Amino acid sequence: MNDPNDLKPILSHALPGIISYEHIGDGVKQANAEGSLVLSRHSSSLSEKYDDECDKDAILETELFLKRIEAKAYMHKSWTDMRRTLVYARTEVRFYNEIVPLLLASNNDMLRRQIPKCHHATYDLSGLIEEDSPTTDASQPSPLPENEEQKAALLEAKGGHMLLESLSPSRGYYQDSPITRQQSLACLKAVAELHASAWGDKALLKQINDRLSSAGGSYHLQFRNPKELQNMVASWNTFRENFLGLNEKTKILEKESVVRLGQRVYDMAEYVSKELTPKWDDEYATLVHGDYKGMNVFLPSNIDDDKLPIMIDFSCAGIGYGISDVGMHICHANLAADLENGGEEELLEGYLTALEEAVSRRKGESWKYPRDVAMRHYQLACIDYLRFILGRFWRSATPESFENKKSSKNTTLINRNVDAAMAFIEKVDKYLEVFEQEIKA
């Protein structure tokens, strides 16, 4: 009987001559997946040619990254939340197996260098989620039995994994958050290449819609637990009470329109989500990353070499407006001070210029993204992201929790940095007024 903890069968997809392996470091454990860096020893004569100059009988060492999602590890979650975790795995496997080859079919060398090489990806969700079940179907009835032993038996061996190239410091890459404005601009130029790769390609967009998601994004309203929206007003009132009077920056919480922010976000949530959810054949629809935080980009350690930023974690990829990725990235990874005095506008314009250049290159003719349309999409994206943060995180946020999380790089800055949170509130307050007036008109 095969040992389920033995990684050799998985590693052999990249290294047919695998001899042994060992884990490097403590691994990464996140809400929806676990990852580990693996150092593999393998025979060069039976493996892929990693070095044409090596002795064919030499024993080589190769670093790989294994991302795993085991369904049984999420038994404690509600079915709605467990299903979201499992379809994330399905989406990312399909992205690497089905969509990436299509994106790179046109010899897009720039994008090829900005997506990690995937040696093997697979999933098994049989008995849990049908193959043709839409990613966005959060209302799917639970298939899980009440009996805990039966539930555990059904979930055994269900889940998925991806075996990817290593992007560790030893390979010349690093992750960080917050990042500088120039680093953020490099990240935004990278995602512009991703967006441009599917722009206007109706056949490809239809496949992304059907096989990944009709609504890309980790925080899309269709994915979220309904309680987040139901408790929106109470969550805001608690947050405001907890931070009011903390420092000079929190004076924004005294503004009359901001006092009502929770109710305003609640009232606008459905409208904003609808306006931010294009159909696959809409004019500005494209492939979106869906979770474009700073820690989902590996930056080259040496800016003088020819390495490019590499994007990871495509579990929330799908159809959307590309600028939604921009909205999340900017507030997730940039300090408020870096966005002042034209800093935010510089990032937006840098992204839009890179997108226009990439789409024009792909189309073979000049293409422009009207700035009024782009700004409307950006404002919607910011409001929608606040809806998610407010419903999911701020209901229990306090100055103490911000302090405890201040060094947590995977946590959005607006949930661990008071200045960032207040600046974002002030911005969204203004954006909400734009669309409130739009609805009245």
Coordinates of C-alpha atoms in Angstrom, one line a residue:
M1 CA 0.0 0.0 0.0
N2 CA 1.3 3.4 -1.0
D3 CA 2.2 5.8 1.8
P4 CA 0.1 9.0 1.3
N5 CA 2.9 11.0 2.9
D6 CA 5.6 9.8 0.4
L7 CA 6.1 12.6 -2.1
K8 CA 8.2 10.6 -4.5
P9 CA 5.3 9.7 -6.8
I10 CA 4.5 13.4 -7.1
L11 CA 8.1 14.6 -7.4
S12 CA 8.7 12.0 -10.2
H13 CA 6.5 14.1 -12.5
A14 CA 9.3 16.7 -12.6
L15 CA 12.2 14.4 -11.8
P16 CA 11.7 10.8 -13.1
G17 CA 15.1 9.8 -11.6
I18 CA 14.1 10.9 -8.0
I19 CA 16.1 9.1 -5.3
S20 CA 15.3 11.0 -2.1
Y21 CA 14.1 14.3 -0.9
E22 CA 13.9 16.5 2.2
H23 CA 11.7 19.4 3.2
I24 CA 13.4 22.8 3.5
G25 CA 12.2 25.1 6.3
D26 CA 8.8 25.1 8.1
G27 CA 6.6 25.3 5.0
V28 CA 3.7 27.7 4.5
K29 CA 0.3 27.2 6.0
Q30 CA -2.5 29.5 4.7
A31 CA -6.3 29.6 5.0
N32 CA -6.9 27.6 1.8
A33 CA -3.7 25.6 1.1
E34 CA -0.3 24.5 2.5
G35 CA 3.0 24.7 0.7
S36 CA 6.5 23.3 1.2
L37 CA 9.9 23.7 -0.4
V38 CA 11.4 20.4 -1.2
L39 CA 15.0 19.6 -2.0
S40 CA 15.1 16.6 -4.3
R41 CA 18.1 14.4 -5.2
H42 CA 17.8 12.7 -8.5
S43 CA 19.8 10.9 -11.2
S44 CA 20.7 13.1 -14.1
S45 CA 20.6 10.2 -16.5
L46 CA 16.9 9.6 -15.9
S47 CA 15.7 13.1 -15.3
E48 CA 15.0 16.1 -17.4
K49 CA 18.1 17.9 -18.6
Y50 CA 18.6 20.6 -16.0
D51 CA 22.2 21.0 -17.0
D52 CA 23.5 19.8 -20.4
E53 CA 27.0 20.0 -19.2
C54 CA 26.5 17.6 -16.2
D55 CA 27.8 14.1 -16.0
K56 CA 24.9 11.8 -17.1
D57 CA 25.5 9.6 -14.0
A58 CA 25.8 12.5 -11.5
I59 CA 23.4 12.9 -8.6
L60 CA 21.8 16.3 -8.8
E61 CA 19.8 18.4 -6.3
T62 CA 16.8 20.4 -7.5
E63 CA 14.5 22.6 -5.4
L64 CA 10.8 22.5 -6.1
F65 CA 7.7 23.9 -4.4
L66 CA 4.7 21.7 -3.6
K67 CA 1.3 23.3 -3.0
R68 CA -1.3 21.0 -1.5
I69 CA -4.9 21.2 -0.6
E70 CA -6.3 18.3 1.4
A71 CA -10.0 18.4 1.9
K72 CA -9.9 16.6 5.3
A73 CA -7.9 19.5 6.7
Y74 CA -11.0 21.8 6.3
M75 CA -13.5 19.6 8.1
H76 CA -14.0 22.4 10.7
K77 CA -15.3 24.8 8.1
S78 CA -18.9 25.3 7.0
W79 CA -19.7 23.6 3.7
T80 CA -19.9 27.1 2.0
D81 CA -16.4 27.9 3.2
M82 CA -15.0 24.4 2.5
R83 CA -16.4 24.5 -1.0
R84 CA -14.8 27.8 -1.7
T85 CA -11.4 26.3 -0.7
L86 CA -11.9 23.3 -2.9
V87 CA -13.0 25.2 -6.0
Y88 CA -9.9 27.4 -5.5
A89 CA -7.8 24.3 -5.9
R90 CA -9.8 23.2 -8.9
T91 CA -9.4 26.7 -10.5
E92 CA -5.7 26.8 -10.1
V93 CA -5.1 23.3 -11.4
R94 CA -7.2 24.1 -14.5
F95 CA -5.4 27.4 -14.9
Y96 CA -2.0 25.7 -15.2
N97 CA -3.2 22.7 -17.2
E98 CA -5.7 24.3 -19.5
I99 CA -5.3 28.1 -19.7
V100 CA -1.6 28.7 -19.4
P101 CA -0.8 26.7 -22.6
L102 CA -3.4 28.9 -24.5
L103 CA -2.0 32.1 -23.1
L104 CA 1.5 31.2 -24.2
A105 CA 0.6 29.7 -27.6
S106 CA 1.4 33.0 -29.3
N107 CA 5.0 32.9 -28.0
N108 CA 4.4 35.5 -25.4
D109 CA 7.9 35.4 -23.9
M110 CA 7.2 38.2 -21.5
L111 CA 4.3 36.4 -19.8
R112 CA 6.1 33.1 -20.0
R113 CA 8.8 34.6 -17.7
Q114 CA 6.2 35.9 -15.3
I115 CA 4.3 32.7 -14.5
P116 CA 6.0 29.8 -12.6
K117 CA 6.7 26.6 -14.4
C118 CA 4.2 23.9 -13.3
H119 CA 5.5 20.4 -13.5
H120 CA 2.3 18.7 -12.5
A121 CA -1.1 19.7 -11.3
T122 CA -4.2 17.6 -10.4
Y123 CA -7.3 17.4 -8.2
D124 CA -9.9 14.9 -7.2
L125 CA -13.2 16.4 -5.8
S126 CA -15.4 13.4 -6.8
G127 CA -18.4 13.0 -4.6
L128 CA -18.0 16.7 -3.4
I129 CA -18.3 19.0 -6.4
E130 CA -19.4 18.0 -9.9
E131 CA -17.0 18.8 -12.7
D132 CA -19.5 21.1 -14.4
S133 CA -20.6 22.9 -11.1
P134 CA -19.9 26.6 -11.5
T135 CA -17.2 28.1 -9.3
T136 CA -19.7 30.7 -8.2
D137 CA -22.4 28.3 -7.0
A138 CA -22.1 29.0 -3.3
S139 CA -25.7 27.7 -2.8
Q140 CA -24.7 24.1 -3.7
P141 CA -26.2 21.8 -1.0
S142 CA -23.7 20.1 1.2
P143 CA -22.8 16.5 0.1
L144 CA -21.3 15.9 3.5
P145 CA -22.9 13.3 5.9
E146 CA -23.7 14.3 9.5
N147 CA -21.7 11.4 10.9
E148 CA -18.1 12.6 11.5
E149 CA -16.5 9.2 10.6
Q150 CA -18.5 9.1 7.3
K151 CA -17.5 12.7 6.6
A152 CA -13.9 11.9 7.2
A153 CA -14.1 8.9 4.9
L154 CA -15.7 10.9 2.1
L155 CA -13.0 13.6 2.4
E156 CA -10.1 11.2 2.5
A157 CA -7.7 11.6 -0.4
K158 CA -9.8 14.4 -1.9
G159 CA -8.2 17.7 -2.8
G160 CA -5.4 18.6 -5.2
H161 CA -1.8 19.6 -5.6
M162 CA 0.6 21.6 -7.8
L163 CA 4.3 21.0 -8.2
L164 CA 6.0 24.2 -9.2
E165 CA 9.4 25.6 -9.8
S166 CA 11.1 27.0 -6.7
L167 CA 11.2 30.8 -6.4
S168 CA 13.2 30.9 -3.1
P169 CA 15.9 33.4 -2.2
S170 CA 18.5 30.8 -3.4
R171 CA 16.9 31.2 -6.9
G172 CA 17.2 35.0 -6.8
Y173 CA 13.6 35.9 -5.7
Y174 CA 11.9 37.3 -2.6
Q175 CA 8.4 38.3 -1.4
D176 CA 7.6 41.3 0.8
S177 CA 4.8 43.6 2.0
P178 CA 4.6 46.5 2.2
I179 CA 6.6 47.3 -0.9
T180 CA 8.0 50.5 -2.4
R181 CA 6.1 52.3 -5.1
Q182 CA 8.7 51.2 -7.7
Q183 CA 8.3 47.6 -6.6
S184 CA 4.6 48.0 -6.8
L185 CA 4.8 49.4 -10.3
A186 CA 6.8 46.4 -11.4
C187 CA 4.1 44.2 -10.0
L188 CA 1.4 46.1 -11.8
K189 CA 3.3 45.9 -15.1
A190 CA 3.5 42.2 -14.6
V191 CA -0.3 41.8 -14.1
A192 CA -0.9 44.1 -17.1
E193 CA 0.8 41.4 -19.2
L194 CA -1.6 38.8 -17.8
H195 CA -4.6 41.0 -18.5
A196 CA -3.4 41.8 -22.0
S197 CA -2.8 38.1 -22.8
A198 CA -6.6 37.4 -23.0
W199 CA -7.8 40.8 -23.9
G200 CA -10.4 40.7 -26.7
D201 CA -9.9 37.0 -27.3
K202 CA -13.5 35.8 -27.2
A203 CA -12.8 32.1 -27.6
L204 CA -10.2 32.2 -24.8
L205 CA -12.4 34.3 -22.5
K206 CA -15.3 31.9 -23.0
Q207 CA -13.1 29.0 -21.9
I208 CA -11.8 31.0 -18.9
N209 CA -15.5 31.8 -18.0
D210 CA -16.5 28.1 -18.3
R211 CA -13.4 26.4 -16.8
L212 CA -12.2 28.9 -14.2
S213 CA -14.8 31.3 -13.0
S214 CA -17.4 33.7 -14.5
A215 CA -16.5 36.1 -11.6
G216 CA -12.8 36.1 -10.8
G217 CA -11.7 37.3 -7.3
S218 CA -11.2 35.9 -3.9
Y219 CA -13.6 38.5 -2.4
H220 CA -16.3 38.5 -5.0
L221 CA -19.7 39.0 -3.4
Q222 CA -21.0 35.7 -4.9
F223 CA -18.3 33.8 -3.0
R224 CA -18.7 35.3 0.4
N225 CA -20.6 34.1 3.4
P226 CA -24.0 36.0 3.4
K227 CA -23.4 36.9 7.1
E228 CA -20.6 39.3 6.1
L229 CA -23.1 41.5 4.3
Q230 CA -25.9 41.0 6.9
N231 CA -23.6 42.2 9.7
M232 CA -22.1 45.0 7.7
V233 CA -23.6 47.9 9.7
A234 CA -22.9 46.4 13.1
S235 CA -19.4 45.6 12.0
W236 CA -18.7 49.2 10.9
N237 CA -20.2 50.7 14.1
T238 CA -18.0 48.4 16.2
F239 CA -14.9 49.3 14.2
R240 CA -15.6 53.0 14.4
E241 CA -16.1 52.9 18.1
N242 CA -12.8 50.9 18.5
F243 CA -10.7 53.4 16.6
L244 CA -12.4 56.8 17.2
G245 CA -10.1 59.2 18.9
L246 CA -7.0 57.0 18.5
N247 CA -4.9 59.7 16.8
E248 CA -5.1 62.6 14.3
K249 CA -5.7 60.3 11.4
T250 CA -8.8 58.8 12.9
K251 CA -10.6 62.1 12.9
I252 CA -12.0 61.1 9.5
L253 CA -14.3 58.7 11.5
E254 CA -16.1 61.8 12.9
K255 CA -17.2 62.9 9.4
E256 CA -21.0 62.6 9.0
S257 CA -20.9 60.6 5.8
V258 CA -18.2 58.3 7.3
V259 CA -20.3 57.7 10.4
R260 CA -22.9 56.2 8.0
L261 CA -20.3 54.3 6.0
G262 CA -21.4 50.8 7.0
Q263 CA -25.0 51.5 5.9
R264 CA -23.8 53.1 2.7
V265 CA -21.5 50.2 1.8
Y266 CA -24.4 47.8 2.6
D267 CA -26.8 49.7 0.4
M268 CA -24.4 49.8 -2.5
A269 CA -23.0 46.3 -2.3
E270 CA -25.2 44.6 -4.8
Y271 CA -25.0 47.5 -7.3
V272 CA -21.2 47.8 -7.1
S273 CA -20.7 44.0 -7.5
K274 CA -23.0 43.9 -10.5
E275 CA -21.2 46.9 -12.1
L276 CA -17.9 45.2 -11.4
T277 CA -18.8 41.8 -12.9
P278 CA -18.6 41.9 -16.7
K279 CA -19.8 39.0 -18.9
W280 CA -16.9 37.3 -20.7
D281 CA -17.7 39.0 -24.0
D282 CA -18.0 42.5 -22.6
E283 CA -15.7 45.2 -24.0
Y284 CA -13.3 45.5 -21.0
A285 CA -13.6 41.9 -19.7
T286 CA -10.4 39.9 -19.4
L287 CA -8.6 37.3 -17.3
V288 CA -8.0 38.6 -13.8
H289 CA -5.6 37.2 -11.1
G290 CA -8.2 37.6 -8.4
D291 CA -5.9 37.8 -5.3
Y292 CA -3.2 40.2 -6.4
K293 CA -1.6 41.1 -3.1
G294 CA 2.1 41.9 -2.7
M295 CA 2.9 38.5 -1.3
N296 CA 1.6 36.8 -4.5
V297 CA 4.4 38.3 -6.5
F298 CA 8.0 37.1 -6.3
L299 CA 10.4 40.0 -7.1
P300 CA 13.9 39.6 -8.4
S301 CA 16.6 40.1 -5.7
N302 CA 19.0 41.8 -8.1
I303 CA 17.4 44.6 -10.1
D304 CA 20.4 44.6 -12.4
D305 CA 19.8 41.1 -13.9
D306 CA 17.1 40.3 -16.5
K307 CA 14.7 38.5 -14.2
L308 CA 11.1 39.7 -14.1
P309 CA 8.5 39.6 -11.3
I310 CA 6.7 36.3 -11.2
M311 CA 3.1 36.0 -10.2
I312 CA 1.8 33.1 -8.1
D313 CA -1.4 31.7 -6.7
F314 CA -4.0 31.7 -9.5
S315 CA -6.7 30.0 -7.4
C316 CA -9.1 32.9 -7.8
A317 CA -8.5 33.6 -11.5
G318 CA -11.4 34.2 -13.8
I319 CA -13.4 36.8 -15.7
G320 CA -13.4 40.4 -14.5
Y321 CA -12.0 43.9 -15.0
G322 CA -8.3 43.8 -14.8
I323 CA -8.2 47.0 -12.8
S324 CA -9.8 45.1 -9.9
D325 CA -6.4 43.5 -9.4
V326 CA -4.9 46.9 -9.4
G327 CA -7.3 48.2 -6.7
M328 CA -6.6 45.3 -4.4
H329 CA -2.8 45.4 -4.9
I330 CA -2.4 49.1 -4.2
C331 CA -4.2 49.1 -0.9
H332 CA -2.9 45.7 0.2
A333 CA 0.8 46.5 -0.4
N334 CA 1.4 50.2 -0.4
L335 CA 1.9 52.5 2.6
A336 CA -0.4 55.5 2.8
A337 CA 2.5 57.9 2.5
D338 CA 3.6 56.3 -0.7
L339 CA 0.2 57.0 -2.3
E340 CA 0.2 60.7 -1.4
N341 CA 1.3 63.6 -3.6
G342 CA 0.4 61.8 -6.8
G343 CA 1.9 58.4 -5.8
E344 CA -1.4 56.6 -6.4
E345 CA -2.0 58.3 -9.7
E346 CA 1.5 57.3 -10.8
L347 CA 0.8 53.7 -10.1
L348 CA -2.5 53.8 -11.9
E349 CA -1.0 55.5 -15.0
G350 CA 1.9 53.1 -15.0
Y351 CA -0.4 50.1 -15.1
L352 CA -2.7 51.6 -17.8
T353 CA 0.3 52.5 -20.0
A354 CA 1.7 49.0 -19.6
L355 CA -1.6 47.5 -20.4
E356 CA -2.1 49.7 -23.5
E357 CA 1.4 48.8 -24.8
A358 CA 0.8 45.0 -24.2
V359 CA -2.6 45.0 -25.8
S360 CA -1.4 47.0 -28.7
R361 CA 1.5 44.7 -29.2
R362 CA -0.8 41.7 -29.1
K363 CA -3.4 43.2 -31.5
G364 CA -0.8 44.7 -33.9
E365 CA -2.5 48.1 -33.7
S366 CA -2.8 51.0 -31.2
W367 CA -5.4 50.5 -28.4
K368 CA -6.3 52.8 -25.6
Y369 CA -8.2 52.4 -22.3
P370 CA -10.3 55.6 -21.9
R371 CA -9.2 57.1 -18.6
D372 CA -12.7 57.9 -17.5
V373 CA -13.8 54.3 -18.0
A374 CA -10.6 53.1 -16.2
M375 CA -11.2 55.4 -13.2
R376 CA -14.8 54.3 -12.9
H377 CA -13.7 50.7 -12.7
Y378 CA -11.0 51.6 -10.2
Q379 CA -13.5 53.4 -7.9
L380 CA -15.9 50.4 -8.1
A381 CA -13.0 48.1 -7.2
C382 CA -12.0 50.1 -4.2
I383 CA -15.6 50.2 -2.8
D384 CA -15.9 46.5 -3.4
Y385 CA -12.7 45.7 -1.6
L386 CA -13.8 47.8 1.4
R387 CA -17.1 45.8 1.5
F388 CA -15.0 42.6 1.8
I389 CA -12.6 43.9 4.4
L390 CA -15.4 45.5 6.5
G391 CA -17.6 42.4 6.4
R392 CA -14.8 39.8 6.8
F393 CA -12.2 41.4 9.1
W394 CA -13.2 44.7 10.6
R395 CA -16.1 43.3 12.7
S396 CA -13.4 42.2 15.2
A397 CA -10.7 44.7 14.5
T398 CA -9.2 46.8 17.3
P399 CA -6.0 48.9 17.7
E400 CA -4.6 45.9 19.6
S401 CA -5.3 43.5 16.7
F402 CA -3.7 45.9 14.2
E403 CA -0.6 46.1 16.4
N404 CA -0.5 42.3 16.7
K405 CA -0.7 41.9 12.9
K406 CA 1.6 44.8 11.9
S407 CA 4.3 42.4 10.7
S408 CA 2.0 39.9 9.1
K409 CA 3.0 40.3 5.4
N410 CA 0.0 38.3 4.1
T411 CA -2.4 40.6 5.9
T412 CA -3.7 43.6 3.9
L413 CA -2.2 46.8 5.1
I414 CA -5.7 48.3 5.8
N415 CA -6.2 45.6 8.4
R416 CA -2.9 46.1 10.2
N417 CA -1.9 49.8 9.6
V418 CA -4.1 52.5 11.0
D419 CA -2.8 55.2 8.6
A420 CA -3.5 52.9 5.6
A421 CA -7.0 52.1 6.9
M422 CA -8.0 55.7 7.5
A423 CA -6.6 56.8 4.1
F424 CA -8.6 54.1 2.4
I425 CA -11.8 55.0 4.3
E426 CA -11.4 58.6 3.2
K427 CA -10.9 57.6 -0.4
V428 CA -13.9 55.2 -0.5
D429 CA -16.1 57.8 1.2
K430 CA -15.6 60.0 -1.8
Y431 CA -16.0 57.2 -4.3
L432 CA -19.3 56.1 -2.7
E433 CA -20.7 59.6 -3.2
V434 CA -20.0 59.3 -7.0
F435 CA -22.1 56.2 -7.4
E436 CA -24.8 57.3 -4.9
Q437 CA -25.3 60.3 -7.2
E438 CA -25.2 58.0 -10.2
I439 CA -28.0 55.9 -8.9
K440 CA -30.1 59.0 -8.0
A441 CA -29.7 60.3 -11.5

